[in-house]
Amino acid sequence: MSLSPSNSLEPPKRDSPPVFFSKTCQNCFALKIRCDRTQRNDICDRCARLGKNCVFRPARRRDNSAKRDSRIQALEQQVQDLLRLQRAGPASQQSLPEGSASMVTSSSESASSTSTHNAELLGEAIVAPELADTLVDLYKSDMMAHFPYVCLAPHVNGRMLRYDKPFLYVAVLSVASYHDPVTQEKLVDKFKQLVSEKVFLGGNDMLTLEYLQGLLVVLAWNHYHHKSQYFSQYLLLAVSIAVDSRYDRKPVRSQPGSATEKRNPLYEPESGWGSEEQRATAGLFFLSSTISRLFDKTNTFPYTRYIEDGCLALKERAEFKTDRELHHVVRLQRMIEAIDMLASPTFSDEETNQAFMQTRAEFDRFGNELKSEVDDRSFVVVQYHTARLFLYQVSFFERKLHRDSAIYLSALREGIEAAKQFLDFCLSLRTKAELNLTNAEWVQLDFGTTLAAKFVLAGEDPAVEAQTRDVRKELNFPHVIRQMCLRVSALASRADGPNRENDVFAYFDQRLRKVRLWYESMSRVAYPGLEADTQQTSTWRQESQTLHHTNYAGPAAYGMQENVGYSGPPVPAASILNPDVSAPAQFTETFQTAQEGGASGFPQIPSWDIQSATPHIARSSFGAGSSAGSQY
């Protein structure tokens, strides 16, 4: 029998955790000096040199170190289990610990459900990723040039845009999918859902550039979104984001946040907004100013000097080709706003005439600048022609500067010439390029077409018919309006069947036909002494009944009489534009009734809005519209 202690009585050996010591001995710690151990590990250099007792106290661990270690160990165990599962294949799933397996399964299910929800939220269930890349490329190549305020870099594709800016991603797809109206309608509904969830209910999280850019894209091509029913709401949302984010003025100088920034002598906060913010701000001003002037409404995002300075900075950097043209658009909008002031009754006729001459000279100088700096196909050209027509609209038809015989004939001829240049530019667009036009460009197209009809009617006045015959012949408005109807009718035919009624181009087609009918009816009523082109009118009626199987059936389709004419005494060499020369009472009363839209036999000039809004052109003397509802 052995006297040695039994092994069963020995306490079990346990692995004690390692003890960590501080890097500074007690002597150096008390003196607050550096403690170096270059010669020995058990004593520092200073204590060895001075012969002192060198003691290193145990390092204190943080209170949460145990929790941290346990979390690290748990994560390491999960990683090891996943790696073992991946190496061994499906058969090894049974060898996983129960808790680890359930954790892996729940995490994978959560990730799968999250990705599925995000895919549905961003429209992946509607548009495949490959098609999304194609639509983003279409936006960059064909559409972005018409609204260069939300620019995408050449390397950006659908997948990148989806992960970086998902709200802008859905907005771009919703306007670029015009070749498939059914898919586009689904994307439009998806965008409305995102606006409700992310913008209306987003709080301060909505104050980001991404939401402003997405709203601007939809505002630019808003006719694809339920025929612009939500334009005003989207515009005010965009204005609220821009104003709350102070994009229209210099940002507030920020204080350095971290200690590193405070100690950095080279630290300087950003002195201004970036290029994307400056483009978005200029685009919002353009939309708000254009709609407010052409539709005689309040400008909800007025001009500030900082907006123009931002466009000048973009012109210097020229990251995109169109950055050089944004400053010209701001100048044109400022000129349009100045022209609108001419309609104010506070200015006398002499002051208005002088302002008209000065503005006309300024337009000539501006046009010469554009010829040397801007491409003939640039979107700025449309703005320039619209601004010129707006000048003659306000001065000729609203302030009635034609009463001044000194500038009457000159202004009338120049108005017809300006209308010709505008319509020639529109007809020079390549086939189906109208699909890429923005909503503002469609409004300007209607403005120019209707104003051209008004100037041609004014030029047919017997008092000036001989002096304006050459410019009216060059314009050839009956032929131009017929060609425009044919082009838009071809676009409307893309949605044959049940979708045609809701297609926006079917409405545009109907709108142009109404303008054409209005012009021909007014020409026959107002100037019965001139010979009517009966053959051309008959040809147009045949086209109207056969084009693309539409339900249009001439004037009767709009509640108008087929035979509209004037059977009264001959009209002297006078005109509705010259009130100083008397005309027969029957003729004057008949034209006034037609002008006010009060007789069923005279077509009322239709408004541009789907909901019968009153555009700025309806303030003039050739028609009036109802302002009961508005898309703007």
XYZ file of C-alpha atoms in Angstrom:
632
model
C 0.000 0.000 0.000
C 1.484 3.253 -1.074
C 1.681 6.182 1.261
C 1.563 8.688 -1.553
C -1.632 10.635 -1.904
C -4.202 9.108 -4.160
C -4.750 10.603 -7.570
C -8.435 10.597 -6.867
C -7.944 13.035 -4.025
C -6.041 15.598 -6.151
C -8.064 18.585 -7.261
C -8.695 18.713 -10.987
C -6.319 20.903 -12.917
C -7.881 23.863 -14.690
C -6.381 26.080 -17.330
C -6.129 29.469 -15.692
C -6.680 32.438 -17.994
C -3.488 34.265 -18.991
C -2.527 37.265 -16.895
C -1.720 40.449 -18.798
C 0.545 43.128 -17.332
C 0.665 46.794 -18.097
C 3.409 48.101 -20.336
C 4.588 50.696 -17.790
C 6.188 49.884 -14.421
C 5.028 51.511 -11.226
C 8.100 53.789 -10.961
C 7.757 55.169 -14.481
C 3.989 55.435 -14.065
C 4.395 57.585 -10.935
C 6.852 59.901 -12.712
C 4.746 59.902 -15.903
C 7.708 59.110 -18.096
C 8.236 56.647 -20.864
C 9.018 53.070 -19.837
C 11.302 51.192 -22.237
C 12.433 47.559 -22.045
C 15.135 47.196 -24.677
C 17.654 45.137 -22.633
C 15.571 42.788 -20.478
C 11.929 41.764 -20.347
C 11.546 41.636 -16.547
C 12.892 45.127 -15.788
C 12.812 48.417 -17.624
C 15.959 50.246 -18.697
C 15.591 53.066 -16.155
C 15.067 50.787 -13.123
C 18.006 48.599 -14.191
C 20.264 51.626 -14.512
C 19.209 53.057 -11.119
C 19.025 49.665 -9.363
C 15.399 50.060 -8.384
C 12.791 47.392 -7.896
C 10.767 47.264 -11.117
C 7.193 46.081 -10.652
C 4.577 45.748 -13.412
C 1.039 45.628 -12.127
C -1.591 43.447 -13.801
C -3.540 45.193 -16.508
C -7.161 45.966 -15.750
C -9.664 44.506 -18.160
C -12.870 46.233 -19.186
C -16.075 45.231 -17.528
C -17.653 44.028 -20.765
C -14.669 41.965 -21.841
C -16.374 38.699 -20.893
C -19.419 39.534 -22.962
C -17.213 40.602 -25.813
C -15.210 37.394 -25.692
C -18.352 35.303 -25.588
C -19.770 37.107 -28.598
C -16.540 36.676 -30.493
C -16.416 32.991 -29.658
C -20.043 32.567 -30.732
C -19.392 34.303 -34.030
C -16.254 32.259 -34.610
C -18.195 29.088 -33.931
C -20.871 30.107 -36.423
C -18.247 30.842 -39.051
C -16.595 27.480 -38.469
C -19.943 25.723 -38.731
C -20.762 27.511 -41.983
C -17.351 26.677 -43.450
C -17.701 23.049 -42.415
C -21.178 22.960 -43.945
C -19.891 24.436 -47.188
C -16.998 21.937 -47.430
C -18.972 18.848 -46.495
C -22.089 19.568 -48.568
C -25.772 19.064 -47.725
C -25.152 15.854 -45.766
C -23.294 17.711 -43.038
C -26.264 19.817 -42.030
C -27.202 17.190 -39.470
C -23.817 17.499 -37.739
C -24.325 21.150 -36.872
C -25.148 22.048 -33.290
C -28.834 22.578 -32.733
C -28.556 26.207 -31.667
C -26.121 27.083 -34.417
C -28.241 25.426 -37.075
C -31.360 27.274 -35.992
C -29.453 30.565 -35.921
C -28.080 30.021 -39.420
C -31.509 29.055 -40.738
C -33.227 32.067 -39.192
C -30.569 34.467 -40.443
C -30.755 33.072 -43.982
C -34.555 33.258 -43.961
C -34.395 36.841 -42.698
C -31.890 37.822 -45.382
C -33.985 36.102 -48.041
C -37.190 37.835 -46.944
C -35.418 41.199 -46.772
C -33.958 40.852 -50.253
C -37.334 39.744 -51.612
C -39.041 42.741 -49.998
C -36.434 45.139 -51.397
C -36.763 43.597 -54.835
C -40.532 44.048 -54.783
C -40.197 47.551 -53.382
C -37.792 48.630 -56.128
C -39.755 47.092 -58.963
C -37.518 44.098 -59.716
C -40.649 41.975 -59.866
C -41.835 44.252 -62.705
C -38.596 44.838 -64.632
C -35.798 42.303 -64.981
C -32.253 43.514 -64.148
C -31.169 43.224 -67.791
C -34.107 45.337 -68.955
C -33.401 47.838 -66.182
C -29.865 48.295 -67.528
C -31.309 48.920 -70.988
C -33.772 51.512 -69.691
C -31.071 53.343 -67.749
C -28.919 53.435 -70.895
C -31.914 54.768 -72.843
C -32.345 57.521 -70.288
C -28.683 58.510 -70.554
C -28.498 58.405 -74.351
C -31.864 59.833 -75.469
C -33.733 61.463 -72.601
C -31.107 63.112 -70.415
C -30.240 65.692 -73.091
C -33.786 67.095 -72.868
C -33.524 67.618 -69.107
C -29.808 67.803 -68.160
C -30.474 68.562 -64.513
C -30.291 64.953 -63.298
C -27.239 63.491 -65.021
C -25.942 59.948 -64.695
C -22.285 59.154 -65.297
C -21.474 56.977 -68.337
C -20.360 54.043 -66.167
C -23.594 53.954 -64.118
C -25.875 51.041 -64.965
C -29.154 49.813 -63.562
C -27.626 47.661 -60.833
C -25.392 50.454 -59.551
C -28.223 52.972 -59.560
C -30.502 50.531 -57.752
C -28.109 50.096 -54.836
C -26.844 53.687 -54.660
C -30.085 55.606 -55.265
C -33.112 53.272 -55.274
C -35.699 56.082 -55.357
C -34.061 57.669 -58.400
C -33.777 54.191 -59.921
C -37.549 53.661 -59.886
C -38.146 57.206 -61.170
C -35.861 56.673 -64.179
C -37.453 53.332 -65.042
C -40.955 54.795 -64.792
C -40.249 57.445 -67.447
C -37.915 55.446 -69.701
C -40.270 52.489 -70.171
C -42.567 54.356 -72.571
C -42.243 51.614 -75.199
C -44.314 49.311 -72.965
C -47.323 51.223 -71.564
C -48.445 48.285 -69.395
C -45.078 47.973 -67.644
C -44.812 51.726 -67.366
C -48.154 51.956 -65.598
C -46.989 49.404 -63.015
C -43.773 51.339 -62.426
C -45.736 54.562 -62.058
C -47.852 52.954 -59.342
C -44.672 51.701 -57.672
C -43.262 55.231 -57.679
C -46.439 56.557 -56.062
C -46.041 53.934 -53.351
C -42.446 55.017 -52.715
C -43.485 58.662 -52.525
C -46.063 57.814 -49.893
C -43.736 55.648 -47.814
C -40.406 57.449 -48.199
C -41.302 61.099 -48.786
C -44.634 61.774 -47.102
C -43.858 59.578 -44.099
C -40.083 59.874 -44.201
C -39.693 62.876 -41.908
C -36.226 64.404 -41.956
C -34.888 61.337 -43.758
C -36.488 62.654 -46.955
C -34.166 65.684 -47.009
C -31.646 64.072 -49.313
C -30.550 64.761 -52.856
C -31.784 61.368 -54.038
C -35.450 62.179 -53.390
C -35.142 65.589 -55.039
C -33.570 64.058 -58.147
C -36.226 61.363 -58.362
C -39.023 63.910 -58.133
C -37.354 66.094 -60.778
C -37.138 63.196 -63.231
C -40.830 62.432 -62.779
C -41.733 66.127 -63.011
C -39.781 66.458 -66.259
C -41.680 63.597 -67.945
C -44.816 63.902 -65.865
C -47.141 63.279 -68.801
C -46.184 59.609 -68.476
C -47.465 59.611 -64.879
C -51.260 59.470 -65.103
C -51.352 62.430 -67.516
C -49.771 64.848 -65.037
C -52.470 64.564 -62.385
C -49.926 64.842 -59.568
C -47.674 67.536 -60.995
C -48.496 70.219 -58.427
C -48.083 67.833 -55.491
C -44.737 66.507 -56.715
C -43.525 70.023 -57.474
C -44.322 71.278 -53.987
C -42.618 68.232 -52.467
C -39.490 68.967 -54.484
C -39.593 72.628 -53.460
C -39.894 71.680 -49.789
C -36.841 69.413 -50.022
C -34.775 72.081 -51.784
C -35.789 74.862 -49.399
C -35.311 72.826 -46.220
C -31.924 71.645 -47.483
C -30.977 75.245 -48.448
C -29.956 74.236 -51.949
C -30.994 77.643 -53.278
C -28.457 79.529 -51.173
C -24.974 79.175 -49.804
C -24.778 76.429 -47.174
C -24.239 77.368 -43.549
C -20.580 77.147 -42.527
C -20.235 73.988 -40.487
C -18.050 73.705 -37.392
C -15.383 70.956 -37.198
C -16.964 67.952 -35.559
C -14.132 65.674 -34.476
C -10.968 66.367 -32.523
C -8.903 65.498 -35.579
C -10.656 68.173 -37.628
C -10.173 70.743 -34.870
C -6.417 70.095 -34.734
C -6.001 69.972 -38.510
C -4.774 73.412 -39.669
C -5.723 72.540 -43.253
C -9.349 71.712 -42.409
C -11.855 73.813 -44.319
C -15.576 73.081 -44.598
C -17.123 72.932 -48.039
C -17.770 76.434 -49.352
C -20.703 75.441 -51.589
C -22.906 72.663 -52.851
C -21.676 69.996 -55.217
C -22.423 69.672 -58.913
C -25.423 67.386 -58.442
C -27.059 69.765 -55.974
C -26.457 72.739 -58.276
C -27.971 70.965 -61.281
C -31.006 69.851 -59.303
C -31.584 73.372 -57.978
C -31.359 74.886 -61.458
C -33.759 72.250 -62.791
C -36.307 72.962 -60.089
C -36.154 76.685 -60.855
C -36.592 75.983 -64.578
C -39.691 73.834 -64.057
C -41.311 76.190 -61.585
C -40.569 79.314 -63.638
C -41.659 77.823 -66.977
C -44.991 76.533 -65.717
C -45.723 79.710 -63.768
C -45.149 81.965 -66.796
C -46.917 79.908 -69.457
C -49.872 79.119 -67.193
C -49.980 82.444 -65.350
C -49.414 80.931 -61.911
C -47.316 81.706 -58.863
C -43.660 80.749 -59.038
C -43.142 78.500 -56.017
C -39.341 78.410 -56.363
C -38.183 81.930 -57.295
C -34.818 82.969 -58.633
C -31.850 83.577 -56.359
C -28.412 84.787 -57.317
C -26.892 81.627 -55.897
C -28.731 79.531 -58.533
C -27.117 81.476 -61.363
C -23.705 81.362 -59.673
C -24.056 77.595 -59.418
C -24.736 77.353 -63.159
C -21.646 79.449 -63.862
C -19.590 77.100 -61.684
C -20.994 74.133 -63.609
C -20.035 75.833 -66.859
C -16.430 76.158 -65.688
C -16.169 72.544 -64.538
C -18.089 71.165 -67.559
C -18.373 67.635 -66.172
C -21.081 67.024 -68.778
C -21.461 68.678 -72.162
C -24.806 70.179 -71.215
C -23.328 71.917 -68.156
C -22.222 74.737 -70.468
C -25.846 75.444 -71.443
C -27.568 75.652 -68.054
C -26.601 79.279 -67.503
C -28.308 80.264 -70.772
C -31.548 78.674 -69.579
C -31.475 80.678 -66.351
C -30.942 83.874 -68.351
C -33.856 83.039 -70.641
C -36.153 82.366 -67.715
C -35.170 85.688 -66.188
C -35.993 87.401 -69.485
C -39.387 85.675 -69.633
C -40.186 86.830 -66.109
C -39.229 90.388 -67.092
C -41.439 90.169 -70.202
C -44.412 89.113 -68.119
C -44.137 92.363 -66.206
C -44.992 94.223 -69.427
C -48.562 92.993 -69.076
C -48.917 94.897 -65.824
C -51.280 97.881 -66.130
C -48.884 99.980 -64.029
C -46.741 100.623 -67.113
C -47.856 103.229 -69.598
C -48.056 102.490 -73.314
C -44.938 104.546 -73.962
C -42.963 102.684 -71.308
C -44.206 99.360 -72.622
C -43.233 100.222 -76.199
C -39.755 101.243 -75.070
C -39.343 98.080 -73.012
C -40.473 96.009 -75.988
C -37.816 97.534 -78.233
C -35.086 96.986 -75.623
C -36.088 93.389 -74.997
C -36.195 92.655 -78.710
C -32.640 93.973 -79.082
C -31.547 91.858 -76.125
C -33.003 88.766 -77.783
C -31.014 89.518 -80.933
C -27.776 89.681 -78.939
C -28.661 86.526 -77.050
C -29.414 84.682 -80.292
C -25.995 85.578 -81.682
C -24.365 84.157 -78.548
C -26.280 80.907 -78.878
C -25.151 80.397 -82.463
C -21.512 80.339 -81.370
C -21.866 78.427 -78.084
C -24.805 76.016 -78.401
C -25.585 73.147 -80.733
C -28.535 73.588 -83.081
C -30.232 70.554 -81.506
C -29.785 71.723 -77.942
C -32.767 71.982 -75.641
C -31.813 75.635 -75.123
C -32.991 76.378 -78.674
C -36.552 75.426 -77.710
C -36.362 77.733 -74.698
C -35.074 80.579 -76.872
C -37.888 80.288 -79.426
C -40.456 80.016 -76.638
C -39.110 83.149 -74.966
C -39.309 85.117 -78.224
C -42.878 83.999 -78.823
C -43.714 84.913 -75.258
C -42.468 88.454 -75.919
C -44.812 88.869 -78.890
C -47.665 87.169 -77.026
C -47.529 89.639 -74.150
C -46.771 92.761 -76.144
C -48.993 92.164 -79.172
C -52.080 90.464 -77.755
C -52.124 91.552 -74.113
C -50.784 95.107 -74.123
C -52.014 95.566 -77.707
C -48.956 97.422 -78.922
C -50.377 96.950 -82.424
C -52.408 100.112 -81.842
C -49.144 101.969 -82.329
C -48.878 102.052 -86.119
C -45.103 102.592 -85.897
C -44.394 99.086 -84.608
C -47.610 97.281 -85.514
C -46.566 95.786 -88.841
C -43.016 95.071 -87.696
C -44.148 93.222 -84.578
C -46.706 91.216 -86.546
C -44.192 90.085 -89.161
C -41.607 89.245 -86.507
C -44.166 87.242 -84.571
C -44.971 85.146 -87.647
C -41.261 84.668 -88.360
C -40.611 83.601 -84.761
C -43.462 81.100 -84.990
C -41.991 79.712 -88.216
C -38.565 79.188 -86.640
C -40.117 77.431 -83.663
C -42.308 75.085 -85.721
C -39.501 74.346 -88.189
C -37.329 73.257 -85.286
C -40.069 70.956 -84.003
C -40.620 69.362 -87.416
C -36.866 68.856 -87.887
C -36.725 66.362 -85.010
C -35.995 62.791 -86.024
C -38.828 60.295 -86.226
C -40.385 59.450 -82.859
C -38.042 61.815 -81.055
C -41.191 63.246 -79.491
C -41.207 60.256 -77.141
C -38.220 61.772 -75.344
C -39.630 65.302 -75.076
C -40.250 66.547 -71.579
C -43.596 67.703 -70.296
C -42.390 71.317 -70.398
C -41.405 70.921 -74.062
C -44.877 69.592 -74.898
C -46.401 72.614 -73.177
C -44.090 74.887 -75.167
C -44.999 73.046 -78.355
C -48.678 73.706 -77.755
C -47.920 77.308 -76.837
C -45.996 77.862 -80.080
C -48.584 76.103 -82.237
C -51.521 78.034 -80.844
C -49.667 81.330 -80.970
C -48.676 80.671 -84.588
C -52.350 80.217 -85.460
C -53.176 83.500 -83.755
C -50.479 85.424 -85.612
C -51.521 83.947 -88.947
C -55.108 84.993 -88.284
C -53.892 88.472 -87.408
C -51.855 88.547 -90.620
C -54.939 87.642 -92.665
C -56.516 90.911 -91.614
C -57.432 92.718 -94.856
C -55.655 95.827 -93.581
C -52.272 94.040 -93.505
C -52.899 90.962 -95.635
C -50.724 92.188 -98.495
C -47.841 93.212 -96.196
C -47.763 89.837 -94.398
C -48.487 87.570 -97.341
C -44.831 86.609 -97.869
C -44.139 85.586 -94.251
C -47.440 83.714 -94.017
C -46.592 81.880 -97.218
C -43.189 80.899 -95.827
C -44.789 79.639 -92.634
C -47.561 77.752 -94.490
C -49.339 77.087 -91.238
C -52.096 74.798 -92.633
C -49.428 72.444 -93.962
C -47.336 72.627 -90.776
C -50.222 71.852 -88.450
C -51.239 68.946 -90.684
C -47.721 67.474 -90.518
C -47.647 67.833 -86.759
C -50.980 66.040 -86.458
C -49.643 63.177 -88.565
C -46.514 62.785 -86.419
C -48.372 62.810 -83.126
C -51.034 60.452 -84.481
C -48.276 57.966 -85.287
C -47.191 58.091 -81.648
C -50.742 57.550 -80.461
C -51.024 54.404 -82.572
C -48.470 52.609 -80.352
C -51.219 52.036 -77.766
C -53.939 50.551 -79.947
C -56.692 48.689 -78.188
C -58.012 49.289 -74.677
C -54.894 51.239 -73.679
C -55.343 53.877 -76.371
C -57.919 55.842 -74.409
C -55.486 56.323 -71.511
C -52.446 57.003 -73.694
C -51.154 60.535 -73.319
C -50.214 60.829 -77.007
C -53.801 60.124 -77.991
C -54.682 63.198 -75.968
C -51.893 65.217 -77.613
C -53.238 64.128 -80.993
C -56.729 65.253 -80.058
C -55.357 68.547 -78.770
C -53.576 69.381 -82.042
C -56.673 68.500 -84.029
C -58.687 70.905 -81.907
C -56.177 73.689 -82.548
C -56.343 72.996 -86.265
C -60.137 73.006 -86.289
C -60.177 76.198 -84.233
C -57.835 77.935 -86.677
C -59.821 76.985 -89.762
C -63.158 77.869 -88.183
C -61.949 81.246 -86.936
C -60.373 82.026 -90.275
C -63.667 81.416 -92.093
C -65.670 83.460 -89.586
C -63.414 86.410 -89.028
C -62.375 87.028 -92.624
C -65.268 86.094 -94.917
C -63.864 88.259 -97.712
C -60.843 85.959 -98.134
C -61.146 82.782 -100.177
C -61.125 79.648 -98.051
C -59.041 76.674 -98.986
C -61.985 74.304 -99.229
C -59.962 71.536 -100.862
C -57.426 71.535 -98.025
C -60.184 71.479 -95.402
C -61.847 68.538 -97.138
C -58.537 66.667 -97.278
C -57.967 67.235 -93.582
C -61.412 65.903 -92.701
C -60.653 62.727 -94.645
C -57.348 62.351 -92.790
C -59.089 62.892 -89.463
C -61.555 60.087 -90.144
C -59.014 57.540 -91.392
C -55.894 58.102 -89.283
C -55.222 55.227 -86.899
C -58.907 54.301 -86.516
C -59.682 57.217 -84.240
C -63.194 58.222 -83.284
C -62.660 61.784 -84.423
C -65.375 62.910 -86.858
C -64.676 66.551 -87.572
C -66.287 69.514 -85.820
C -69.375 67.524 -84.851
C -67.239 65.455 -82.490
C -66.741 68.554 -80.340
C -70.353 69.750 -80.441
C -69.681 72.205 -83.289
C -71.604 72.889 -86.461
C -70.221 71.685 -89.755
C -71.179 74.753 -91.796
C -69.766 77.783 -90.096
C -69.897 81.006 -92.034
C -70.875 84.636 -92.070
C -73.742 85.816 -94.198
C -73.847 89.523 -93.717
C -72.851 92.707 -95.467
C -69.302 92.912 -96.825
C -66.686 93.867 -94.292
C -64.698 97.044 -95.051
C -60.911 97.268 -94.954
C -60.930 96.954 -91.215
C -60.047 94.304 -88.748
C -60.743 93.006 -85.319
C -57.249 94.227 -84.491
C -58.016 97.790 -85.489
C -60.917 99.082 -83.383
C -60.711 102.535 -84.936
C -62.347 101.347 -88.169
C -65.996 100.480 -87.814
C -67.303 97.099 -88.909
C -70.871 95.873 -89.362
C -72.570 95.249 -86.054
C -73.545 91.731 -87.096
C -69.933 90.795 -87.857
C -68.589 92.355 -84.661
C -71.192 90.616 -82.516
C -70.605 87.300 -84.273
C -66.829 87.420 -83.772
C -67.145 88.539 -80.156
C -69.463 85.614 -79.456
C -67.034 83.221 -81.092
C -64.129 84.757 -79.230
C -65.812 84.193 -75.879
C -66.828 80.649 -76.774
C -70.489 81.417 -76.287
C -71.882 80.080 -79.563
C -71.989 76.428 -80.432
C -71.009 77.205 -83.985
C -67.619 78.601 -83.029
C -64.977 76.395 -81.489
C -63.447 77.615 -78.299
C -59.655 77.507 -78.292
C -58.897 74.425 -76.212
C -56.716 74.604 -73.181
C -53.561 72.536 -72.931
C -54.480 70.895 -69.681
C -56.181 67.539 -69.661
C -58.456 68.876 -66.955
C -59.254 72.112 -68.845
C -56.628 74.302 -67.258
C -56.104 77.786 -68.605
C -52.653 78.256 -70.108
C -51.151 81.695 -70.482
C -52.188 81.764 -74.139
C -55.850 81.781 -73.113
C -55.423 85.288 -71.670
C -55.165 86.644 -75.198
C -57.943 87.672 -77.526
C -58.340 84.479 -79.543
C -59.899 82.234 -76.961
C -60.553 81.482 -73.372
C -60.468 78.376 -71.308
C -61.748 77.135 -68.020
C -59.514 77.033 -64.998
C -61.620 74.597 -63.051
C -58.874 72.026 -62.782
C -55.226 71.978 -63.520
C -52.379 69.586 -63.877
C -49.966 72.350 -62.976
